[in-house]
Amino acid sequence: MNPPFRSAAAAGLAVCGLTALGAHPLVAAWRHSPYDAWGWVALLLWLAPLLRWRGEPVAGWSYAGLALGLLGQLVELNALKYAAFATAVAAFGPARRWRGWAWWLCAAAWFPVLGWMLAPYLSAAVVPWLRLGVALLGAAAAWSVPRAAVRRDPVP
């Protein structure tokens, strides 16, 4: 009997797709809240280092993303759903070094909760620029990971 996914990459992509579907409220937040403006640009900037990815995803990150997504659906908490998507995507990123961890933490740049936390202190005109700065910081951290560290060949 053949398994449904013949590679870890296909399974990781399926988890990314599933968690992305769970994170669909992001689109409404980006469209309607002035504090969440340009969140989609921050997401694209944050995803840019994945263009360097080679090899198989880290299964632990995929499992964690799936678990967070299921928990987010169970308790109906959007922040967990967004964290699930970020964690599932991080399975494909350079998460082994401190720069990879910095990149993963900068996923908060496209979370609506960043706008909610900064709303009492900053204007709606400043928060989108801060979002882009945090996303760029994370992308720069991940992009600066040496190429050999990005390439993960599967262990036999």
Coordinates of C-alpha atoms in Angstrom, one line a residue, residues 53-138:
W53 CA 15.0 26.7 0.2
R54 CA 16.4 23.4 -0.9
G55 CA 15.6 20.0 0.5
E56 CA 13.0 18.5 2.8
P57 CA 11.0 20.5 5.4
V58 CA 11.6 19.9 9.2
A59 CA 8.9 17.5 10.2
G60 CA 8.7 18.8 13.7
W61 CA 7.7 22.3 12.5
S62 CA 5.0 20.8 10.3
Y63 CA 3.6 18.7 13.2
A64 CA 3.7 21.8 15.4
G65 CA 1.9 23.9 12.7
L66 CA -0.8 21.2 12.3
A67 CA -1.3 20.9 16.1
L68 CA -1.6 24.7 16.5
G69 CA -4.0 24.8 13.6
L70 CA -6.2 22.2 15.1
L71 CA -6.1 23.9 18.5
G72 CA -6.9 27.2 16.9
Q73 CA -9.9 25.7 15.2
L74 CA -11.0 24.0 18.4
V75 CA -10.9 27.1 20.6
E76 CA -11.7 29.5 17.7
L77 CA -8.8 31.7 18.3
N78 CA -7.5 33.4 15.1
A79 CA -4.1 34.2 16.6
L80 CA -3.4 30.5 17.0
K81 CA -4.5 29.9 13.4
Y82 CA -2.0 32.6 12.2
A83 CA 0.7 31.1 14.3
A84 CA -0.1 27.7 12.9
F85 CA 0.4 29.0 9.3
A86 CA 3.7 30.7 10.3
T87 CA 4.9 27.5 12.0
A88 CA 3.9 25.3 9.0
V89 CA 5.8 27.7 6.7
A90 CA 8.7 27.7 9.0
A91 CA 9.2 24.0 8.3
F92 CA 10.6 25.1 5.0
G93 CA 12.8 27.9 6.3
P94 CA 16.2 28.0 8.0
A95 CA 15.0 27.4 11.5
R96 CA 18.1 25.6 12.9
R97 CA 20.1 28.8 13.7
W98 CA 19.3 31.9 15.6
R99 CA 18.7 33.8 12.4
G100 CA 16.0 31.3 11.5
W101 CA 14.4 31.7 14.8
A102 CA 14.5 35.5 14.4
W103 CA 12.8 35.1 11.0
W104 CA 10.1 32.9 12.5
L105 CA 9.5 35.5 15.3
C106 CA 9.2 38.3 12.7
A107 CA 6.1 36.5 11.4
A108 CA 4.3 38.7 13.9
A109 CA 4.7 41.5 11.3
W110 CA 1.7 40.3 9.4
F111 CA -0.4 39.2 12.4
P112 CA -3.3 41.6 13.1
V113 CA -2.4 41.4 16.8
L114 CA 0.6 43.7 16.1
G115 CA -1.8 46.4 15.0
W116 CA -4.0 45.9 18.1
M117 CA -1.0 46.1 20.4
L118 CA 0.4 49.2 18.8
A119 CA -2.9 51.1 18.3
P120 CA -2.9 52.8 21.7
Y121 CA 0.7 54.1 21.1
L122 CA 1.1 54.8 17.4
S123 CA -1.1 56.2 14.7
A124 CA -2.6 54.2 11.9
A125 CA -0.2 55.8 9.5
V126 CA 2.9 54.6 11.4
V127 CA 2.0 50.9 12.1
P128 CA 2.1 49.7 8.5
W129 CA 5.6 51.1 8.1
L130 CA 6.6 49.3 11.3
R131 CA 5.1 46.1 9.9
L132 CA 7.2 46.4 6.8
G133 CA 10.3 47.1 8.9
V134 CA 9.8 44.1 11.1
A135 CA 9.1 41.8 8.1
L136 CA 12.3 43.2 6.3
L137 CA 14.3 42.6 9.5
G138 CA 13.1 39.0 9.6

